[in-house]
Coordinates of C-alpha atoms in Angstrom, one line a residue:
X252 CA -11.4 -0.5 10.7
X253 CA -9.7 -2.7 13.3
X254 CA -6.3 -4.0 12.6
X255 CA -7.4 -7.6 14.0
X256 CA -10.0 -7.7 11.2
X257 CA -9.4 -10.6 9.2
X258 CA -10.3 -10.6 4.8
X259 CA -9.9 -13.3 2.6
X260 CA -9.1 -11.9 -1.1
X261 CA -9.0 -14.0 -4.6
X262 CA -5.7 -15.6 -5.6
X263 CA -4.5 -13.3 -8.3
X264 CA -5.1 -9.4 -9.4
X265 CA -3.3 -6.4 -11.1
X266 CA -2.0 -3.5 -9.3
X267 CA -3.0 -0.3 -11.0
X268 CA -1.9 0.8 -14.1
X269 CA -2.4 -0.4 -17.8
X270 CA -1.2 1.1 -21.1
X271 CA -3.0 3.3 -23.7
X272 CA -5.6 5.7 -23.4
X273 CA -8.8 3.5 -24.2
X274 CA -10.9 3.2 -21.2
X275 CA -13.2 0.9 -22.5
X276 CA -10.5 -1.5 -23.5
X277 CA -8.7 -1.3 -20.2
X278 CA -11.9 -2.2 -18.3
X279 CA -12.5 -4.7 -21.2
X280 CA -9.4 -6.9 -20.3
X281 CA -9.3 -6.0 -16.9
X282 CA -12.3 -7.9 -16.1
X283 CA -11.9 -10.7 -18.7
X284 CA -8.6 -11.7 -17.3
X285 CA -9.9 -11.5 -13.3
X286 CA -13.7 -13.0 -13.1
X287 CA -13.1 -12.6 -9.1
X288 CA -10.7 -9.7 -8.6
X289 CA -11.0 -7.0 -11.1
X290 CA -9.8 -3.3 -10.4
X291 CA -10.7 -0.1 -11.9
X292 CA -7.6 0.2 -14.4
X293 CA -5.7 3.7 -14.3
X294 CA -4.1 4.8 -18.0
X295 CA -1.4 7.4 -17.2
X296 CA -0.9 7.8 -21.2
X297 CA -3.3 10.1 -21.1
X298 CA -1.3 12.4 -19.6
X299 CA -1.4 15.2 -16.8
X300 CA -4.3 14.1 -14.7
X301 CA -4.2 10.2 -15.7
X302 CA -1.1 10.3 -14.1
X303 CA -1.0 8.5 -10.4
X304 CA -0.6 12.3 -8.3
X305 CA -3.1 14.3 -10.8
X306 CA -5.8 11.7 -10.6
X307 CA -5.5 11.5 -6.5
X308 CA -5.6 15.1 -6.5
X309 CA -8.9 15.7 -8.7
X310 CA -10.0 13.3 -5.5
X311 CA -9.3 15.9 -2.7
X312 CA -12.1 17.9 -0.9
X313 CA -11.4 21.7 -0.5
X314 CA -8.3 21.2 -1.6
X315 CA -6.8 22.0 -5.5
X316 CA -4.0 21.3 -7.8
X317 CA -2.9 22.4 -10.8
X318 CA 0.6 21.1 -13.3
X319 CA 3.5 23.4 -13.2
X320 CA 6.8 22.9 -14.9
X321 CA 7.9 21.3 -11.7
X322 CA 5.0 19.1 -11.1
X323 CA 1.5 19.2 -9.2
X324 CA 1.2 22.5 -7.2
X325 CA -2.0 23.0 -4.3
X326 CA -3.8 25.7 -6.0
X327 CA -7.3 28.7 -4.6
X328 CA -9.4 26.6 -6.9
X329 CA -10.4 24.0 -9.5
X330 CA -8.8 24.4 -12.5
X331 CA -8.5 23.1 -16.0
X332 CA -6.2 20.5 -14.7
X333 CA -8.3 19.4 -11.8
X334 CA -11.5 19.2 -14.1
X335 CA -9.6 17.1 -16.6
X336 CA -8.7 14.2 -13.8
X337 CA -12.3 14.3 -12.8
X338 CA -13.5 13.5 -16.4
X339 CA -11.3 11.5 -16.7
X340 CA -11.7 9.4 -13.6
X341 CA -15.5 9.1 -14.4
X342 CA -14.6 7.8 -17.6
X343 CA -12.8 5.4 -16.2
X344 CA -15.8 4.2 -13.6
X345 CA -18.4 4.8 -16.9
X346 CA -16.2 2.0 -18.2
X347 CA -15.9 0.2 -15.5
X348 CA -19.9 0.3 -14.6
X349 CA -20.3 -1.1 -18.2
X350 CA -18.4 -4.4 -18.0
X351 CA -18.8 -5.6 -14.5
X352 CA -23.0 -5.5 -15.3
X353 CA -24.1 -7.8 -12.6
X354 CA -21.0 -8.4 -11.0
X355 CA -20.8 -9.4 -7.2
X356 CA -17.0 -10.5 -5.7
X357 CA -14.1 -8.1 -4.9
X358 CA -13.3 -4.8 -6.8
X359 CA -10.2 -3.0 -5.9
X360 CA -10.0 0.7 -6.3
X361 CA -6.6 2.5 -6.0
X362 CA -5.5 6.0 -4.7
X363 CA -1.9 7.9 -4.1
X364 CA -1.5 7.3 0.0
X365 CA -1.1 10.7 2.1
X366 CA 2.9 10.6 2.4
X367 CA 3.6 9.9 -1.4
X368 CA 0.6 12.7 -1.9
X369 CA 2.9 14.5 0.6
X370 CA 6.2 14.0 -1.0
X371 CA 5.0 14.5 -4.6
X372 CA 2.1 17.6 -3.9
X373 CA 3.9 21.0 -4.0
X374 CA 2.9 24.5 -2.1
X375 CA 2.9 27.6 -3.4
X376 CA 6.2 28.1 -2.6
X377 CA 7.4 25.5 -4.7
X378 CA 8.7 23.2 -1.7
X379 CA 6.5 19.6 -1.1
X380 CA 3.8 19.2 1.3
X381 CA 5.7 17.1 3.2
X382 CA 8.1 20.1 4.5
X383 CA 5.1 21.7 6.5
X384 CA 3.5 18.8 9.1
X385 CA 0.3 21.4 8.8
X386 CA 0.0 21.1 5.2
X387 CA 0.5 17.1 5.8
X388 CA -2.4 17.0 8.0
X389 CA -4.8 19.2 5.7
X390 CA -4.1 16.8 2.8
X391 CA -4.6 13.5 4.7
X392 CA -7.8 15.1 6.0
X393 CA -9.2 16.2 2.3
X394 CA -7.8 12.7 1.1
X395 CA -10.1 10.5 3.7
X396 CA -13.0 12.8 2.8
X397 CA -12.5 12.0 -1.2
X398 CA -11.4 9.4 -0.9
X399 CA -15.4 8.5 1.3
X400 CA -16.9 10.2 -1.9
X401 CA -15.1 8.0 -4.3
X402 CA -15.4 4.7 -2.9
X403 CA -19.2 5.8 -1.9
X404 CA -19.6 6.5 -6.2
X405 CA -17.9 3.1 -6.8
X406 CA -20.6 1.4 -4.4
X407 CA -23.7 2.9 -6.4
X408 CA -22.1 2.3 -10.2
X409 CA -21.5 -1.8 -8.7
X410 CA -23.6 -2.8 -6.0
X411 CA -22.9 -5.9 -5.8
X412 CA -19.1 -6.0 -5.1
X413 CA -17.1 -5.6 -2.2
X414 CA -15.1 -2.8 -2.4
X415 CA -11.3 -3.2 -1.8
X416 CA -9.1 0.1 -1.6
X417 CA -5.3 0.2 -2.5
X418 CA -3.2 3.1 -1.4
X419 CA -0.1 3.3 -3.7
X420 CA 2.7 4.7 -0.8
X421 CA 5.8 4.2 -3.3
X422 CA 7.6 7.3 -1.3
X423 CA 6.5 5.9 1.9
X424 CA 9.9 4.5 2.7
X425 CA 11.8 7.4 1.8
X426 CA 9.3 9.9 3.9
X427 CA 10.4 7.2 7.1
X428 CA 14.3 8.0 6.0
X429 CA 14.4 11.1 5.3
X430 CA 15.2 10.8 2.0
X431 CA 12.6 13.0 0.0
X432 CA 14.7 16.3 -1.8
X433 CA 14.1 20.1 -1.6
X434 CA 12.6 21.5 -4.6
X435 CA 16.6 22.7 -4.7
X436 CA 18.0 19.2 -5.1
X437 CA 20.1 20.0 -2.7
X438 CA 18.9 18.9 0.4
X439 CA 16.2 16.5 1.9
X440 CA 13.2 16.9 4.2
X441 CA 13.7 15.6 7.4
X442 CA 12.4 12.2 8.3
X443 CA 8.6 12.1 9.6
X444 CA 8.2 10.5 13.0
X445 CA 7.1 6.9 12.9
X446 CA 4.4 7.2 14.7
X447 CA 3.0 10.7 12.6
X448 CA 3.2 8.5 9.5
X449 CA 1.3 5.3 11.1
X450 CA -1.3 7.5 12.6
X451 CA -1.7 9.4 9.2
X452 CA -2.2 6.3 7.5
X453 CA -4.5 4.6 10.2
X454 CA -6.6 8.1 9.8
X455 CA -7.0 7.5 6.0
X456 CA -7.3 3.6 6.1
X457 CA -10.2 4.5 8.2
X458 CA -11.9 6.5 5.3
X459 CA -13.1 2.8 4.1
X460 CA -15.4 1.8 7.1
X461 CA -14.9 -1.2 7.5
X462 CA -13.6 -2.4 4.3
X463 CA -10.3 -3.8 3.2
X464 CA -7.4 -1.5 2.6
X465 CA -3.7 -3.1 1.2
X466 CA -1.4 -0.5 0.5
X467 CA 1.3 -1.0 -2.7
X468 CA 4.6 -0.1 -2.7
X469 CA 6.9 -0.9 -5.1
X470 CA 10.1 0.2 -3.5
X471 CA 12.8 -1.4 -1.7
X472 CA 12.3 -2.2 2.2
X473 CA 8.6 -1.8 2.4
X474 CA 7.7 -1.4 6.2
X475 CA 5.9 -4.0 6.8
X476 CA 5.0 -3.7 10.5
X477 CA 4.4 -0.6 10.2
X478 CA 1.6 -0.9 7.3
X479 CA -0.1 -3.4 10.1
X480 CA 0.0 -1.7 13.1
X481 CA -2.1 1.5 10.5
X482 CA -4.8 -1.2 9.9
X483 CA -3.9 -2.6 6.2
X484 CA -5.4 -5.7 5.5
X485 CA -2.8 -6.6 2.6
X486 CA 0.8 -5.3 1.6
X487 CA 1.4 -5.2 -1.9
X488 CA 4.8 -5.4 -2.7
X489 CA 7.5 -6.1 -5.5
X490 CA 8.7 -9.6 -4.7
X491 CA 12.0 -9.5 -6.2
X492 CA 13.2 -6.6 -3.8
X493 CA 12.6 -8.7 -0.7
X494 CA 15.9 -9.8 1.5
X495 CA 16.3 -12.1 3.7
X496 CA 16.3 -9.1 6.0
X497 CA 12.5 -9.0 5.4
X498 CA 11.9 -12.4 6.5
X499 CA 11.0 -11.8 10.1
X500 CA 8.4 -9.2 9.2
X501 CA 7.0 -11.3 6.9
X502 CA 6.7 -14.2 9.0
X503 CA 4.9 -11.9 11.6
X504 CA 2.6 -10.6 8.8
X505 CA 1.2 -13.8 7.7
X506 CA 0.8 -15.2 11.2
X507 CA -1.3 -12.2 12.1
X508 CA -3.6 -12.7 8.5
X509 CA -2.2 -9.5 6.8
X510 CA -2.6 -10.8 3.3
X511 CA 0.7 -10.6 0.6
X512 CA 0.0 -9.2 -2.3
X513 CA 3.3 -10.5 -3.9
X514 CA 4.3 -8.9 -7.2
X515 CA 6.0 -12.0 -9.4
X516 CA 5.6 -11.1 -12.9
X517 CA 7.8 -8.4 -14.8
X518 CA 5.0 -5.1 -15.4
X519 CA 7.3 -4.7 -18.5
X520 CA 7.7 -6.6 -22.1
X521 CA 9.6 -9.5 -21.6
X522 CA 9.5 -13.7 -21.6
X523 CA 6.9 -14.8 -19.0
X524 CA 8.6 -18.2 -17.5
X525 CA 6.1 -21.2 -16.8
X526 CA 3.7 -20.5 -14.2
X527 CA 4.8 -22.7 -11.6
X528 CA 8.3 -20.6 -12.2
X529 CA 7.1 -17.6 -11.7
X530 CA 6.0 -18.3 -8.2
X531 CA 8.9 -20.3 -7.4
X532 CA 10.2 -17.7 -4.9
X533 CA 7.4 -17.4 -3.0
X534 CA 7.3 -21.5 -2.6
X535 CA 11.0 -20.9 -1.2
X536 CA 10.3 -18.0 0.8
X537 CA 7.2 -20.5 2.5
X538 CA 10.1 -23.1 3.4
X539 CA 12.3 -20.7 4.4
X540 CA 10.1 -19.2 6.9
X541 CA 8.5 -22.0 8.2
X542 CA 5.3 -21.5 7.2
X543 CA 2.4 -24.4 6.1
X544 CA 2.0 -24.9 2.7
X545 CA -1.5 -25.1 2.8
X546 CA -1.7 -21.4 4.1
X547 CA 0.2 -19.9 0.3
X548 CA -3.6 -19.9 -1.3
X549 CA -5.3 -18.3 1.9
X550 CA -2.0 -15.9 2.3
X551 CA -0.9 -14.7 -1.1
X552 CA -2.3 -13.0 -4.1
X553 CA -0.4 -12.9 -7.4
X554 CA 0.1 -10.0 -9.1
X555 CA 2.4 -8.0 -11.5
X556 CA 5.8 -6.4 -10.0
X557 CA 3.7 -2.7 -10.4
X558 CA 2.1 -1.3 -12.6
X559 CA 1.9 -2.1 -16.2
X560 CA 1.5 1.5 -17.7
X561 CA 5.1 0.7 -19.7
X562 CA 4.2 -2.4 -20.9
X563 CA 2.6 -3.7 -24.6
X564 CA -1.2 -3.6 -24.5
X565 CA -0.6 -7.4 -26.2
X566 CA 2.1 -8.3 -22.7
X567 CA -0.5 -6.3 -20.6
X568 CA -2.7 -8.8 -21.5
X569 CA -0.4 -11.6 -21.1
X570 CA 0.8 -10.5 -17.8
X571 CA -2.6 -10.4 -15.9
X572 CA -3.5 -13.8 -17.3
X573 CA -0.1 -15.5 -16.3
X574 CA -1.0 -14.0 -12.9
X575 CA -4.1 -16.0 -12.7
X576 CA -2.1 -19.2 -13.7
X577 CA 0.6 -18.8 -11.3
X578 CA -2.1 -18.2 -8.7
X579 CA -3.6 -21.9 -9.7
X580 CA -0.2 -23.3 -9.7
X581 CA 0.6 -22.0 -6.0
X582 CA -3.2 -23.5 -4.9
X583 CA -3.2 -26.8 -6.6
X584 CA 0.7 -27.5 -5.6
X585 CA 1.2 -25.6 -2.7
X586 CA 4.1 -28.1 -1.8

């Protein structure tokens, strides 16, 4: 995809994640709450599999994982664990086919990005993916190549939607610093070269054609730049870890028509403020940078802080709809 290409996206959607282990329910209020941005909703309860690496990895071509004590381990073959996250993920899209019957407008898919697959994926020897730049390269390959399966699967099961992809990279940052441990605890991997992890990513991003990829993080000091220059269309982000420190890269982000995916409301039980609050921030961010008012609508998407896999299944509920609210707020009072 070229990293000039321009998307418009819906003012509000969720990132990932909800609670419990009823896929039909999950799809249920996921496209109830957003009539123009649903997504397929992931339900780590379910356990090993569900979970954010297991599901990702039941996407990988050639390529095979299984749970150990320690976490996911590359395996010769498909196992029990890798034929439970496929189940499971067509359960999901069974669910999904069901209740968006018809549907035609955005749909956004999410997957684990290759350097938090890296960081979390273990070899046989026990140490992460990310220690061999080899091993990297064979799992960002296998990724792309489900990850053109997948999306191609979502296309037949609802023809009528665009397809937006989300790469969740929440190690991303720590891959760039060298901050990822040993399987000792001990020590850390080195940092990967800049340039390694934007080419990575640009490979994968490419795996959509020419469709829309945002990539989520929901760590601190999200690389902004970086995520452009690899050909995301939108950075999701939790909003209350910006700095001022971010501001530039921002700036530089909206100018260019990288889309914000700003996460403003808590992904965990707690008092949702008034609608208008909750996007208070980004208002002041706006002023802060300079930016037109009238560009918050075409610029920002509302969404939760991350995923809401901790949360109620009542606050789930709450949360996605007070993201569609804040959304209205920021269009009809920009100022």
């Amino acid at each position: 995809m070229s990293e000039n290409t321009q998307f418009t996206f819906p003012g509000a959607t969720g990132v990932g994640s909800m609670p419990g282990s009823d896929a039909r329910e999950a799809a249920k209020t996921v496209a109830g709450s957003f009539e123009d941005f649903p997504f397929l909703p992931e339900l780590p309860a379910r356990g090993p599999g569900a979970d954010m690496i297991g599901r990702t990895a039941g996407m990988l071509v050639e390529l095979y994982a299984r749970v150990e004590p320690s976490g996911w381990r590359v395996g010769d073959r498909p196992g029990r664990d890798t034929k439970r996250a496929r189940s499971w993920l067509g359960e999901d899209l069974d669910a999904l086919e069901e209740f968006t019957q018809g549907y035609e407008g955005d749909l956004k898919v999410q997957a684990v990005g290759p350097w938090t697959l890296a960081a979390a994926l273990e070899l046989r020897n026990g140490e992460a993916a990310l220690s061999d730049p080899g091993a990297c390269r064979d799992l960002a390959a296998s990724l792309a190549e489900g990850l053109r399966l997948h999306l191609a699967e979502v296309r037949r099961r609802v023809p009528g939607a665009r397809i937006v992809l989300q790469l969740d990279e929440p190690s991303l940052t720590a891959v760039l610093r060298g901050q990822v441990r040993t399987a000792s605890g001990y020590r850390t991997h080195r940092a990967v070269d800049r340039q390694v992890v934007e080419a990575t990513l640009r490979d994968v991003v490419g795996a959509h054609g020419d469709g829309p990829v945002i990539v989520h993080s929901c760590a601190p000091d999200v690389p902004f730049a970086l995520l452009r220059r690899a050909g995301a269309a939108g950075v999701s982000f939790d909003f209350s870890l910006l700095t001022e420190r971010d501001d530039d890269a921002i700036g530089e982000a909206v100018e260019g028509g990288t889309r914000l995916f700003a996460g403003v409301v808590p992904g965990t039980d707690g008092p949702l403020s008034d609608p208008a609050g909750s996007v208070m921030g980004v208002r002041t961010l706006w002023r802060r940078l300079g930016l037109r008012p009238q560009l918050l609508a075409e610029a920002v998407t509302v969404t939760p802080a991350c995923g809401l896999a901790g949360a109620s299944p009542a606050y789930a509920r709450q949360a996605l709809a007070h993201c569609v609210r804040a959304a209205r707020s920021l269009a009809d009072n920009p100022e």
